[in-house]
Amino acid sequence: MALLWRLFSYVWPVRVRRVQGRYQPLELTYEMGRPVLNSLHANQSFGSLHRLWQQVLRQALPADRHLDKVLVLGFGAGSVASILHHEMQRPVSIVGVEGDPAVLRLARERLRPYDQTLVELVQQDAFDWSDKTPASRFDLVVVDLFVELDVPEAAAGPAFIKELRDRVGQGGVLAFNTIAHDDPSRQQSSRIEEELRLQFSTVRVLTLEEVNRVFIAL
């Protein structure tokens, strides 16, 4: 059956499963021969979001940048881990925090193309994890927290962004994804940028996939 899904998906996306996630409905779909994870209005892993992180990570992580420990808040089904481990050949240790057990269940069943021995998965809301977990340092912190197209408002607050600053090690990098798709989200993205500039010495903005604004903070 999977072979037929793959073949048909080169003509038209084939949805093979729909489940209710913790934050939003989720769909496992085959597109161009590959399984991807979508919500109703956005890609969650291995589609357009995967393409976005391919571009971001290659720009944010030159080959000579040290990379040993990575934190991913909003791990999804593992696009960032897959890019680092298999596409960029960076055998880094990753802590992946994902609040939706349905996402992790679908990833176990159909996806997970990353080195599982190097990934510590934490099933917990990212803000709850951040509040309760001591601030260990990471060489790369990735923030990819969305409900459909919108970043939770808690991610735009100064307290959360200060916590992010405390988790980025010396010489480390923060990559924070936002989507500016309407007036409220554009305003929120600008507020996140302002807060990041208060906490980090350098903030670079990448505009990708037409509406994504990804902040690279050093």
GROMACS .gro file of C-alpha atoms in nm:
model
  218
    1MET     CA    1   0.000   0.000   0.000
    2ALA     CA    2   0.281   0.241   0.088
    3LEU     CA    3   0.426   0.193  -0.261
    4LEU     CA    4   0.093   0.297  -0.418
    5TRP     CA    5   0.075   0.603  -0.193
    6ARG     CA    6   0.424   0.701  -0.300
    7LEU     CA    7   0.344   0.661  -0.669
    8PHE     CA    8   0.014   0.851  -0.658
    9SER     CA    9   0.173   1.129  -0.451
   10TYR     CA   10   0.383   1.238  -0.750
   11VAL     CA   11   0.057   1.343  -0.915
   12TRP     CA   12  -0.140   1.463  -0.612
   13PRO     CA   13  -0.079   1.464  -0.234
   14VAL     CA   14  -0.222   1.150  -0.073
   15ARG     CA   15  -0.353   1.183   0.283
   16VAL     CA   16  -0.322   0.847   0.455
   17ARG     CA   17  -0.408   0.933   0.814
   18ARG     CA   18  -0.574   1.210   1.015
   19VAL     CA   19  -0.560   1.233   1.395
   20GLN     CA   20  -0.646   1.493   1.654
   21GLY     CA   21  -0.326   1.628   1.808
   22ARG     CA   22  -0.290   1.811   2.135
   23TYR     CA   23  -0.282   2.153   1.969
   24GLN     CA   24  -0.441   2.096   1.627
   25PRO     CA   25  -0.558   1.827   1.384
   26LEU     CA   26  -0.269   1.642   1.216
   27GLU     CA   27  -0.241   1.468   0.880
   28LEU     CA   28   0.013   1.217   0.757
   29THR     CA   29   0.038   1.278   0.382
   30TYR     CA   30   0.257   1.149   0.101
   31GLU     CA   31   0.394   1.424  -0.123
   32MET     CA   32   0.634   1.361  -0.412
   33GLY     CA   33   0.697   1.009  -0.288
   34ARG     CA   34   0.774   1.102   0.073
   35PRO     CA   35   0.568   1.103   0.394
   36VAL     CA   36   0.522   1.447   0.547
   37LEU     CA   37   0.340   1.565   0.858
   38ASN     CA   38   0.090   1.850   0.818
   39SER     CA   39  -0.169   2.031   1.021
   40LEU     CA   40  -0.473   2.170   0.839
   41HIS     CA   41  -0.295   2.489   0.730
   42ALA     CA   42   0.078   2.429   0.775
   43ASN     CA   43   0.352   2.175   0.726
   44GLN     CA   44   0.484   2.037   1.054
   45SER     CA   45   0.777   1.824   0.931
   46PHE     CA   46   0.946   1.709   0.608
   47GLY     CA   47   0.764   1.941   0.366
   48SER     CA   48   0.806   2.318   0.323
   49LEU     CA   49   0.926   2.344   0.684
   50HIS     CA   50   1.202   2.096   0.607
   51ARG     CA   51   1.311   2.309   0.310
   52LEU     CA   52   1.313   2.615   0.534
   53TRP     CA   53   1.540   2.454   0.795
   54GLN     CA   54   1.771   2.326   0.524
   55GLN     CA   55   1.833   2.687   0.421
   56VAL     CA   56   1.850   2.825   0.776
   57LEU     CA   57   2.092   2.567   0.913
   58ARG     CA   58   2.328   2.594   0.620
   59GLN     CA   59   2.341   2.972   0.662
   60ALA     CA   60   2.360   2.968   1.042
   61LEU     CA   61   2.613   2.684   1.074
   62PRO     CA   62   2.925   2.721   0.862
   63ALA     CA   63   3.139   2.409   0.852
   64ASP     CA   64   3.394   2.552   1.096
   65ARG     CA   65   3.140   2.636   1.366
   66HIS     CA   66   3.166   2.406   1.668
   67LEU     CA   67   2.851   2.204   1.724
   68ASP     CA   68   2.818   1.943   1.993
   69LYS     CA   69   2.486   1.993   2.177
   70VAL     CA   70   2.158   2.109   2.020
   71LEU     CA   71   1.821   2.197   2.172
   72VAL     CA   72   1.507   2.190   1.954
   73LEU     CA   73   1.194   2.340   2.108
   74GLY     CA   74   0.910   2.218   1.887
   75PHE     CA   75   1.083   1.903   1.765
   76GLY     CA   76   0.791   1.788   1.551
   77ALA     CA   77   0.871   1.467   1.364
   78GLY     CA   78   1.240   1.547   1.342
   79SER     CA   79   1.320   1.760   1.038
   80VAL     CA   80   1.599   1.953   1.212
   81ALA     CA   81   1.756   1.635   1.348
   82SER     CA   82   1.737   1.468   1.007
   83ILE     CA   83   1.904   1.764   0.836
   84LEU     CA   84   2.185   1.781   1.094
   85HIS     CA   85   2.253   1.407   1.112
   86HIS     CA   86   2.205   1.290   0.755
   87GLU     CA   87   2.222   1.590   0.522
   88MET     CA   88   2.491   1.795   0.698
   89GLN     CA   89   2.671   1.494   0.848
   90ARG     CA   90   2.690   1.654   1.193
   91PRO     CA   91   2.668   1.373   1.454
   92VAL     CA   92   2.549   1.607   1.729
   93SER     CA   93   2.363   1.527   2.048
   94ILE     CA   94   2.007   1.667   2.037
   95VAL     CA   95   1.749   1.732   2.306
   96GLY     CA   96   1.411   1.750   2.129
   97VAL     CA   97   1.114   1.890   2.320
   98GLU     CA   98   0.773   1.818   2.171
   99GLY     CA   99   0.444   1.873   2.351
  100ASP     CA  100   0.217   1.672   2.123
  101PRO     CA  101   0.223   1.295   2.182
  102ALA     CA  102   0.035   1.239   1.854
  103VAL     CA  103   0.323   1.397   1.661
  104LEU     CA  104   0.575   1.168   1.827
  105ARG     CA  105   0.352   0.864   1.769
  106LEU     CA  106   0.320   0.939   1.397
  107ALA     CA  107   0.693   1.000   1.375
  108ARG     CA  108   0.766   0.660   1.530
  109GLU     CA  109   0.533   0.487   1.287
  110ARG     CA  110   0.627   0.651   0.957
  111LEU     CA  111   0.909   0.903   0.990
  112ARG     CA  112   1.210   0.948   1.223
  113PRO     CA  113   1.489   0.957   0.961
  114TYR     CA  114   1.755   1.070   1.209
  115ASP     CA  115   2.007   0.900   1.437
  116GLN     CA  116   1.787   0.795   1.727
  117THR     CA  117   2.088   0.711   1.945
  118LEU     CA  118   2.182   1.080   1.945
  119VAL     CA  119   1.836   1.221   2.020
  120GLU     CA  120   1.681   1.256   2.365
  121LEU     CA  121   1.308   1.312   2.312
  122VAL     CA  122   1.112   1.492   2.582
  123GLN     CA  123   0.732   1.480   2.556
  124GLN     CA  124   0.646   1.806   2.733
  125ASP     CA  125   0.511   2.150   2.656
  126ALA     CA  126   0.811   2.365   2.563
  127PHE     CA  127   0.723   2.648   2.801
  128ASP     CA  128   0.668   2.409   3.090
  129TRP     CA  129   0.999   2.238   3.011
  130SER     CA  130   1.179   2.570   2.993
  131ASP     CA  131   1.036   2.682   3.329
  132LYS     CA  132   1.125   2.361   3.512
  133THR     CA  133   1.454   2.251   3.354
  134PRO     CA  134   1.787   2.395   3.472
  135ALA     CA  135   1.947   2.618   3.211
  136SER     CA  136   2.212   2.392   3.058
  137ARG     CA  137   2.396   2.544   2.762
  138PHE     CA  138   2.372   2.443   2.398
  139ASP     CA  139   2.573   2.526   2.086
  140LEU     CA  140   2.251   2.563   1.886
  141VAL     CA  141   1.899   2.638   2.011
  142VAL     CA  142   1.616   2.602   1.758
  143VAL     CA  143   1.272   2.746   1.836
  144ASP     CA  144   0.994   2.622   1.607
  145LEU     CA  145   0.677   2.661   1.815
  146PHE     CA  146   0.349   2.697   1.630
  147VAL     CA  147  -0.020   2.627   1.654
  148GLU     CA  148  -0.109   2.615   1.285
  149LEU     CA  149   0.048   2.937   1.144
  150ASP     CA  150   0.082   3.124   1.473
  151VAL     CA  151   0.356   3.139   1.734
  152PRO     CA  152   0.213   3.105   2.088
  153GLU     CA  153   0.209   3.444   2.256
  154ALA     CA  154   0.419   3.315   2.544
  155ALA     CA  155   0.712   3.276   2.301
  156ALA     CA  156   0.711   3.650   2.232
  157GLY     CA  157   0.750   3.753   2.596
  158PRO     CA  158   1.072   3.888   2.749
  159ALA     CA  159   1.085   3.614   3.015
  160PHE     CA  160   1.093   3.332   2.759
  161ILE     CA  161   1.348   3.506   2.538
  162LYS     CA  162   1.572   3.571   2.838
  163GLU     CA  163   1.551   3.198   2.916
  164LEU     CA  164   1.661   3.128   2.560
  165ARG     CA  165   1.958   3.360   2.603
  166ASP     CA  166   2.056   3.164   2.915
  167ARG     CA  167   2.052   2.837   2.719
  168VAL     CA  168   2.277   2.952   2.434
  169GLY     CA  169   2.639   2.871   2.517
  170GLN     CA  170   2.936   3.096   2.448
  171GLY     CA  171   2.976   3.119   2.072
  172GLY     CA  172   2.639   2.948   2.025
  173VAL     CA  173   2.351   3.030   1.793
  174LEU     CA  174   1.977   3.074   1.837
  175ALA     CA  175   1.745   3.016   1.538
  176PHE     CA  176   1.389   3.136   1.605
  177ASN     CA  177   1.120   3.076   1.342
  178THR     CA  178   0.816   3.305   1.304
  179ILE     CA  179   0.548   3.347   1.037
  180ALA     CA  180   0.426   3.694   0.941
  181HIS     CA  181   0.106   3.606   0.754
  182ASP     CA  182  -0.128   3.884   0.875
  183ASP     CA  183  -0.113   4.209   1.075
  184PRO     CA  184  -0.117   4.049   1.424
  185SER     CA  185   0.151   3.794   1.334
  186ARG     CA  186   0.367   4.061   1.169
  187GLN     CA  187   0.344   4.272   1.483
  188GLN     CA  188   0.427   3.972   1.700
  189SER     CA  189   0.727   3.884   1.483
  190SER     CA  190   0.854   4.240   1.520
  191ARG     CA  191   0.814   4.222   1.899
  192ILE     CA  192   1.012   3.898   1.907
  193GLU     CA  193   1.286   4.064   1.704
  194GLU     CA  194   1.295   4.359   1.946
  195GLU     CA  195   1.323   4.130   2.248
  196LEU     CA  196   1.598   3.928   2.082
  197ARG     CA  197   1.796   4.244   2.008
  198LEU     CA  198   1.780   4.331   2.378
  199GLN     CA  199   1.927   3.993   2.475
  200PHE     CA  200   2.175   3.917   2.194
  201SER     CA  201   2.454   4.125   2.044
  202THR     CA  202   2.374   4.030   1.683
  203VAL     CA  203   2.041   3.941   1.524
  204ARG     CA  204   2.006   3.856   1.156
  205VAL     CA  205   1.671   3.813   0.981
  206LEU     CA  206   1.613   3.555   0.707
  207THR     CA  207   1.292   3.588   0.504
  208LEU     CA  208   1.204   3.251   0.354
  209GLU     CA  209   0.905   3.069   0.200
  210GLU     CA  210   0.745   3.414   0.144
  211VAL     CA  211   0.606   3.456   0.500
  212ASN     CA  212   0.863   3.302   0.736
  213ARG     CA  213   1.092   3.536   0.928
  214VAL     CA  214   1.370   3.340   1.099
  215PHE     CA  215   1.591   3.523   1.346
  216ILE     CA  216   1.953   3.414   1.380
  217ALA     CA  217   2.083   3.548   1.712
  218LEU     CA  218   2.444   3.537   1.834
   0.00000   0.00000   0.00000
